[in-house]
Amino acid sequence: MNECVSHAPVDSRAEPATPAWMAVFSLAMGVFGLLTAEYLPASLLTPMALDLGVSEALAGQAVTVTAVVALFAGLLVPGLTRGIDRRLVLLGFSTLMIASNLLVACSSSLWVLLVMRVLLGIALGGFWSMAAAVAMRLVPAALLARALSIIFSGIALGTVVAVPLGSYLGGLYGWRSAFLAAAAVGGVTLAFQLLTLPRLAPTGTARLRTVLEVLLRPGIAIGMFGCVLVHTAHFALFTYIRPFLESTTGVGSEGLALMLLGFGVANFAGTLLAGWLLVRHPRTTLVLMPLLVGVAALALVLLPASLPGQALLLALWGMAFGGVPVAWSNWVARAVPDQAESAGGMVVASVQSAIAAGAAGGGVMFSLSGINGVFIAGGVLMVVAAGLIALRVQVPGHAGAAGVALHV
């Protein structure tokens, strides 16, 4: 694959004659590195809070800060960097990711840590808003579906690895070691991107106005509202998963790592299952996945606590949520086929605002009613979101590429 070392400019208007697969894999590595860094606090909340001398609810705002910054970065960074080679912009995001993880590992207080997480938010939002558009310039149109599926696989792999590995390293060497490991992953990603990404001349396309125009199309706003509800509920639950498991069963760090590994493996399986289901039953998939997460969350609180039972419910949750990003990406591709790039920015803003709202709302519920209150509220919100999607969200007819865009 000679394209892996080619830094020749890529015409922003012409379809590439040959696929740059190694460059596509470098984008998947970027997704993996960013997701790993974003999710780490969920597995390290207890030791981070203890070391920094703050409550777990307050430490959970490390997720909120990253998500809020990513929300605005997803909308603004592409426009602010529109005159810069996209290769340089993507390399800049990887550099910010490395710097954020290194500085978080050295943080002496929560406030310093939160400022360092701002850097990650910029990289996260900017990268996600541009990833699909860059993929379209790396492969011919006929291969775009496969390229997107490779990039999306970084989400599932990050879910499998980040949380259990963070919990395991945190238990052995302290929570800071997990962020040092994430910085090392970022270093490998940056080196691979330096070798594989071609020059990508900027297009100068403005995005914010188009995103707003897309949102005003019939049926789009209610669909994105359903997407926001689902992600808000999930991240309210997921941010506080460690204190919940510790308080209900007293599981240790090694047992916690294994349970979270099971969650991640099930999440990866759910991603593959959703790709198969979406071709046949797109509406059912949109409704069923959040409904299963809601049922699992409520069952974790209402059923008698046992390690095997909670491990199974956690795996059900992971499997069901693995299909959620896939299902909503498929919905957007079908609903807005003519403005896929702008719709990508809209999804970034929606999901990141939901992550921020979920982490912040979960912290409020934790403070007011304890960890069980977080899981009851999150489970109910998931069930409500599934009902809204079933009743109000329209799923456009089958579109060939969109229906299979997430198959590897």
Coordinates of C-alpha atoms in Angstrom, one line a residue:
M1 CA 0.0 0.0 0.0
N2 CA 2.1 2.9 -1.3
E3 CA -0.4 5.4 -0.2
C4 CA 0.6 5.0 3.4
V5 CA 3.8 7.1 2.9
S6 CA 2.4 9.6 0.4
H7 CA 2.0 13.2 1.5
A8 CA 1.0 14.5 -1.9
P9 CA -2.0 16.8 -1.9
V10 CA -5.4 15.3 -2.3
D11 CA -7.8 17.3 -4.5
S12 CA -10.8 18.2 -2.4
R13 CA -13.1 18.1 -5.3
A14 CA -12.0 14.9 -7.1
E15 CA -12.8 11.4 -6.0
P16 CA -9.6 9.5 -5.2
A17 CA -8.6 6.9 -7.8
T18 CA -7.3 4.4 -5.2
P19 CA -8.2 4.0 -1.5
A20 CA -5.8 5.1 1.2
W21 CA -6.6 2.4 3.6
M22 CA -3.7 3.0 5.9
A23 CA -4.8 6.6 6.3
V24 CA -8.3 5.3 7.1
F25 CA -6.9 3.0 9.8
S26 CA -5.1 6.0 11.3
L27 CA -8.4 7.7 11.7
A28 CA -9.8 4.6 13.5
M29 CA -6.7 4.9 15.8
G30 CA -7.6 8.5 16.4
V31 CA -11.1 7.5 17.4
F32 CA -9.8 4.8 19.7
G33 CA -7.3 7.2 21.4
L34 CA -9.9 9.9 21.9
L35 CA -12.6 7.6 23.2
T36 CA -10.1 6.0 25.6
A37 CA -9.1 9.4 27.0
E38 CA -12.7 10.6 27.3
Y39 CA -14.0 7.4 29.0
L40 CA -11.1 7.0 31.5
P41 CA -12.7 9.1 34.4
A42 CA -15.6 6.7 34.5
S43 CA -13.4 3.8 35.6
L44 CA -11.2 6.0 37.9
L45 CA -13.7 8.2 39.6
T46 CA -13.2 6.8 43.1
P47 CA -9.4 7.0 43.3
M48 CA -9.4 10.3 41.5
A49 CA -11.8 11.9 44.0
L50 CA -9.9 10.5 46.9
D51 CA -6.5 11.7 45.7
L52 CA -7.7 15.1 44.8
G53 CA -9.8 15.6 47.9
V54 CA -13.1 16.1 46.3
S55 CA -16.4 14.2 46.0
E56 CA -17.1 11.6 43.3
A57 CA -19.9 13.8 42.0
L58 CA -17.4 16.7 41.5
A59 CA -14.7 14.5 40.0
G60 CA -17.3 13.3 37.5
Q61 CA -17.3 16.7 36.0
A62 CA -14.1 15.9 34.2
V63 CA -16.4 14.2 31.8
T64 CA -18.7 17.2 31.7
V65 CA -16.0 19.7 30.9
T66 CA -14.6 17.6 28.0
A67 CA -18.1 17.2 26.5
V68 CA -19.0 20.9 26.8
V69 CA -15.8 21.9 25.0
A70 CA -16.2 19.2 22.4
L71 CA -19.8 20.4 21.7
F72 CA -18.5 23.9 20.7
A73 CA -15.4 22.6 19.1
G74 CA -17.4 20.3 16.8
L75 CA -19.3 23.3 15.5
L76 CA -16.6 25.9 15.4
V77 CA -13.2 24.3 14.8
P78 CA -13.8 23.3 11.2
G79 CA -14.7 26.9 10.3
L80 CA -11.9 28.4 12.3
T81 CA -9.3 26.1 10.6
R82 CA -10.9 26.2 7.1
G83 CA -7.7 27.7 5.5
I84 CA -5.4 25.0 6.9
D85 CA -4.4 21.6 5.4
R86 CA -6.7 19.1 7.0
R87 CA -3.8 16.7 7.6
L88 CA -2.1 19.3 9.8
V89 CA -5.4 19.9 11.7
L90 CA -5.8 16.2 12.4
L91 CA -2.2 15.9 13.5
G92 CA -2.9 18.9 15.8
F93 CA -5.8 17.1 17.4
S94 CA -3.6 14.1 18.2
T95 CA -1.0 16.4 19.7
L96 CA -3.6 18.0 21.9
M97 CA -4.8 14.5 23.0
I98 CA -1.3 13.6 24.1
A99 CA -0.7 16.9 25.9
S100 CA -4.1 16.6 27.7
N101 CA -3.4 13.1 29.0
L102 CA 0.2 14.0 30.2
L103 CA -0.9 17.1 32.0
V104 CA -3.9 15.4 33.6
A105 CA -1.5 12.8 35.0
C106 CA 0.5 15.5 36.5
S107 CA -2.4 17.6 37.9
S108 CA -2.2 18.7 41.5
S109 CA -5.8 19.7 41.9
L110 CA -9.2 19.1 40.3
W111 CA -9.3 22.5 38.8
V112 CA -6.0 22.0 37.0
L113 CA -7.3 18.7 35.8
L114 CA -10.4 20.2 34.4
V115 CA -8.5 22.8 32.5
M116 CA -6.3 20.1 31.0
R117 CA -9.5 18.2 29.9
V118 CA -10.4 21.3 27.9
L119 CA -7.6 20.4 25.5
L120 CA -9.1 16.9 25.0
G121 CA -12.5 18.5 24.4
I122 CA -11.1 20.6 21.5
A123 CA -9.4 17.6 20.0
L124 CA -12.5 15.3 20.4
G125 CA -15.1 17.7 19.0
G126 CA -12.9 18.9 16.1
F127 CA -11.9 15.4 15.1
W128 CA -15.4 14.0 15.2
S129 CA -16.8 16.8 13.1
M130 CA -14.2 16.2 10.4
A131 CA -13.7 12.5 10.4
A132 CA -16.4 11.5 7.9
A133 CA -15.6 14.3 5.5
V134 CA -11.9 13.3 5.5
A135 CA -12.9 9.7 4.9
M136 CA -14.8 10.8 1.8
R137 CA -11.5 12.2 0.4
L138 CA -9.5 9.1 1.2
V139 CA -11.5 6.4 -0.7
P140 CA -13.6 6.1 -3.8
A141 CA -17.4 6.6 -3.2
A142 CA -18.0 2.8 -3.7
L143 CA -15.7 2.1 -0.8
L144 CA -16.9 4.8 1.6
A145 CA -19.2 2.4 3.5
R146 CA -16.3 0.1 4.3
A147 CA -14.1 3.1 5.3
L148 CA -16.7 4.4 7.7
S149 CA -17.2 1.0 9.3
I150 CA -13.4 0.8 10.0
I151 CA -13.4 4.3 11.6
F152 CA -16.5 3.5 13.7
S153 CA -14.9 0.3 14.9
G154 CA -12.6 2.6 17.0
I155 CA -15.6 3.4 19.1
A156 CA -16.3 -0.2 20.0
L157 CA -12.6 -1.0 20.6
G158 CA -12.2 2.1 22.8
T159 CA -15.2 0.9 24.8
V160 CA -13.8 -2.6 25.2
V161 CA -10.3 -1.4 26.2
A162 CA -10.5 2.0 27.9
V163 CA -12.7 1.4 31.0
P164 CA -11.5 -2.0 32.1
L165 CA -7.8 -1.2 31.4
G166 CA -8.1 2.1 33.2
S167 CA -9.7 0.4 36.2
Y168 CA -6.9 -2.3 36.2
L169 CA -4.0 0.1 35.8
G170 CA -5.5 2.4 38.4
G171 CA -5.8 -0.5 40.9
L172 CA -2.1 -1.5 40.3
Y173 CA -0.3 1.7 39.8
G174 CA -2.7 4.6 40.7
W175 CA -5.1 6.5 38.5
R176 CA -2.4 8.7 37.0
S177 CA -0.8 5.7 35.3
A178 CA -3.9 5.2 33.2
F179 CA -3.6 8.7 31.7
L180 CA 0.1 8.1 31.0
A181 CA -0.9 4.9 29.1
A182 CA -3.5 7.0 27.2
A183 CA -0.8 9.5 26.3
A184 CA 1.4 6.6 25.0
V185 CA -1.5 5.4 22.8
G186 CA -1.8 9.0 21.5
G187 CA 1.9 9.0 20.7
V188 CA 1.6 5.8 18.6
T189 CA -1.5 7.3 16.9
L190 CA 0.4 10.5 16.0
A191 CA 3.3 8.6 14.6
F192 CA 1.0 6.5 12.4
Q193 CA -0.9 9.5 11.2
L194 CA 2.4 11.3 10.3
L195 CA 3.3 8.3 8.1
T196 CA -0.1 7.6 6.5
L197 CA -2.2 10.8 6.2
P198 CA -1.8 12.6 2.8
R199 CA -2.0 16.3 2.5
L200 CA -5.7 17.4 2.3
A201 CA -6.2 20.8 0.9
P202 CA -8.8 22.9 2.8
T203 CA -12.2 23.3 1.2
G204 CA -13.1 26.5 3.0
T205 CA -16.6 25.2 3.6
A206 CA -18.7 27.1 6.2
R207 CA -20.6 24.7 8.5
L208 CA -22.5 26.3 11.3
R209 CA -25.3 27.9 9.1
T210 CA -25.8 24.6 7.2
V211 CA -26.1 22.7 10.4
L212 CA -28.9 25.0 11.6
E213 CA -30.6 24.7 8.2
V214 CA -30.5 20.9 8.4
L215 CA -31.9 20.9 11.9
L216 CA -34.9 22.9 10.7
R217 CA -35.9 20.3 8.1
P218 CA -39.1 18.3 8.9
G219 CA -38.6 15.5 11.3
I220 CA -34.9 16.2 12.0
A221 CA -35.2 18.1 15.3
I222 CA -37.4 15.5 17.0
G223 CA -35.0 12.8 15.8
M224 CA -32.0 14.6 17.3
F225 CA -34.0 15.2 20.5
G226 CA -34.5 11.5 20.8
C227 CA -30.7 11.0 20.2
V228 CA -29.9 13.5 22.9
L229 CA -32.2 11.8 25.4
V230 CA -30.7 8.4 24.9
H231 CA -27.1 9.6 25.2
T232 CA -27.9 11.8 28.2
A233 CA -29.4 8.8 30.1
H234 CA -26.5 6.6 29.1
F235 CA -23.8 8.9 30.3
A236 CA -25.6 9.8 33.5
L237 CA -25.5 6.0 34.2
F238 CA -22.1 5.3 32.8
T239 CA -20.2 8.1 34.5
Y240 CA -21.2 6.7 37.9
I241 CA -20.9 2.9 37.1
R242 CA -17.9 2.4 39.4
P243 CA -19.4 3.8 42.6
F244 CA -22.6 1.9 41.9
L245 CA -20.9 -1.5 41.6
E246 CA -18.7 -0.8 44.6
S247 CA -21.6 0.2 46.8
T248 CA -23.9 -2.7 45.9
T249 CA -21.6 -5.7 45.8
G250 CA -18.3 -4.3 47.2
V251 CA -16.4 -5.6 44.2
G252 CA -12.7 -5.0 44.2
S253 CA -10.6 -3.4 41.5
E254 CA -9.8 -6.6 39.7
G255 CA -13.4 -7.8 39.7
L256 CA -14.5 -4.4 38.6
A257 CA -12.1 -4.5 35.7
L258 CA -13.4 -7.9 34.6
M259 CA -17.0 -6.7 34.8
L260 CA -16.2 -3.6 32.7
L261 CA -14.3 -5.8 30.3
G262 CA -17.5 -7.8 29.9
F263 CA -19.4 -4.6 29.2
G264 CA -16.9 -3.6 26.5
V265 CA -16.9 -7.0 24.8
A266 CA -20.7 -7.0 24.8
N267 CA -20.6 -3.4 23.4
F268 CA -18.5 -4.5 20.5
A269 CA -20.9 -7.4 19.8
G270 CA -23.8 -5.0 20.0
T271 CA -22.1 -2.8 17.3
L272 CA -21.9 -5.8 15.0
L273 CA -25.5 -7.0 15.8
A274 CA -26.9 -3.5 15.2
G275 CA -25.3 -3.4 11.7
W276 CA -27.1 -6.6 10.8
L277 CA -30.4 -5.5 12.4
L278 CA -30.4 -2.0 10.7
V279 CA -30.6 -3.5 7.2
R280 CA -33.7 -5.4 8.1
H281 CA -35.5 -3.4 11.0
P282 CA -34.1 0.1 11.3
R283 CA -37.0 1.5 13.4
T284 CA -37.0 -1.6 15.7
T285 CA -33.3 -1.1 16.3
L286 CA -33.7 2.6 17.2
V287 CA -36.3 1.7 19.8
L288 CA -35.1 -1.6 21.1
M289 CA -31.6 -0.6 22.0
P290 CA -32.4 2.2 24.5
L291 CA -35.3 0.2 25.9
L292 CA -32.9 -2.6 26.8
V293 CA -30.5 -0.2 28.4
G294 CA -33.3 1.3 30.5
V295 CA -34.5 -2.2 31.6
A296 CA -31.0 -3.2 32.6
A297 CA -30.4 0.0 34.6
L298 CA -33.7 -0.4 36.5
A299 CA -33.0 -4.1 37.1
L300 CA -29.6 -3.3 38.6
V301 CA -31.3 -1.3 41.3
L302 CA -34.5 -3.3 41.8
L303 CA -33.2 -6.9 41.7
P304 CA -31.2 -8.4 44.6
A305 CA -27.5 -7.5 44.1
S306 CA -25.1 -10.3 43.2
L307 CA -21.9 -10.4 41.2
P308 CA -23.1 -12.8 38.5
G309 CA -26.5 -11.0 38.1
Q310 CA -24.9 -7.6 37.9
A311 CA -22.3 -8.9 35.4
L312 CA -25.1 -10.2 33.1
L313 CA -27.1 -7.0 33.4
L314 CA -24.0 -4.9 32.7
A315 CA -23.3 -7.1 29.6
L316 CA -26.9 -6.6 28.4
W317 CA -26.5 -2.8 28.8
G318 CA -23.2 -2.9 26.9
M319 CA -24.6 -5.0 24.1
A320 CA -27.7 -2.7 23.7
F321 CA -25.7 0.6 23.8
G322 CA -23.2 -0.8 21.3
G323 CA -26.0 -0.4 18.7
V324 CA -27.0 3.1 19.6
P325 CA -24.2 5.1 17.8
V326 CA -24.6 2.8 14.8
A327 CA -28.3 3.2 14.7
W328 CA -28.3 7.0 14.9
S329 CA -25.5 7.3 12.3
N330 CA -27.6 5.2 10.0
W331 CA -30.6 7.4 10.7
V332 CA -28.8 10.6 9.9
A333 CA -27.4 9.1 6.7
R334 CA -30.9 8.2 5.6
A335 CA -32.5 11.4 6.7
V336 CA -30.0 13.8 5.4
P337 CA -28.2 12.1 2.5
D338 CA -27.4 15.4 0.7
Q339 CA -25.7 17.1 3.7
A340 CA -23.9 14.2 5.5
E341 CA -20.9 16.4 6.5
S342 CA -23.1 19.1 8.1
A343 CA -25.2 16.4 9.7
G344 CA -22.0 15.0 11.2
G345 CA -21.4 18.3 13.0
M346 CA -25.0 18.3 14.2
V347 CA -24.6 14.8 15.7
V348 CA -21.3 15.8 17.4
A349 CA -23.1 18.7 19.0
S350 CA -26.0 16.6 20.1
V351 CA -24.1 13.7 21.5
Q352 CA -21.5 15.9 23.3
S353 CA -24.2 18.1 24.8
A354 CA -25.9 14.9 26.0
I355 CA -22.7 13.6 27.5
A356 CA -22.3 16.9 29.4
A357 CA -25.9 16.9 30.5
G358 CA -25.7 13.3 31.6
A359 CA -22.6 13.6 33.6
A360 CA -23.8 16.9 35.2
G361 CA -27.3 15.6 35.8
G362 CA -26.0 12.3 37.2
G363 CA -23.8 14.3 39.7
V364 CA -26.8 16.3 40.8
M365 CA -28.9 13.1 41.3
F366 CA -25.9 11.5 43.1
S367 CA -25.8 14.4 45.6
L368 CA -29.5 14.5 46.1
S369 CA -30.6 10.9 46.2
G370 CA -27.5 8.7 46.2
I371 CA -26.3 6.3 43.5
N372 CA -29.6 4.4 43.3
G373 CA -31.3 7.7 42.4
V374 CA -28.9 8.1 39.5
F375 CA -29.7 4.6 38.1
I376 CA -33.5 4.9 38.6
A377 CA -33.6 8.3 36.9
G378 CA -31.3 7.2 34.0
G379 CA -33.3 4.0 33.5
V380 CA -36.6 5.8 33.4
L381 CA -35.2 8.4 31.0
M382 CA -34.1 5.6 28.7
V383 CA -37.5 4.0 28.6
V384 CA -39.1 7.4 28.0
A385 CA -36.7 8.0 25.1
A386 CA -37.6 4.7 23.6
G387 CA -41.2 5.6 23.7
L388 CA -40.6 9.0 22.1
I389 CA -38.6 7.4 19.3
A390 CA -41.3 4.7 18.7
L391 CA -44.1 7.3 18.5
R392 CA -42.5 10.4 16.9
V393 CA -39.3 9.7 15.1
Q394 CA -39.7 8.9 11.4
V395 CA -37.2 6.5 9.8
P396 CA -36.7 7.2 6.0
G397 CA -36.9 4.3 3.6
H398 CA -34.0 2.0 3.0
A399 CA -31.0 3.6 1.3
G400 CA -28.5 1.0 0.1
A401 CA -25.2 2.5 1.3
A402 CA -26.6 4.0 4.5
G403 CA -28.1 0.7 5.5
V404 CA -24.8 -1.1 5.3
A405 CA -22.4 1.7 6.1
L406 CA -21.3 0.2 9.4
H407 CA -20.5 -3.3 8.3
V408 CA -16.8 -4.2 8.2

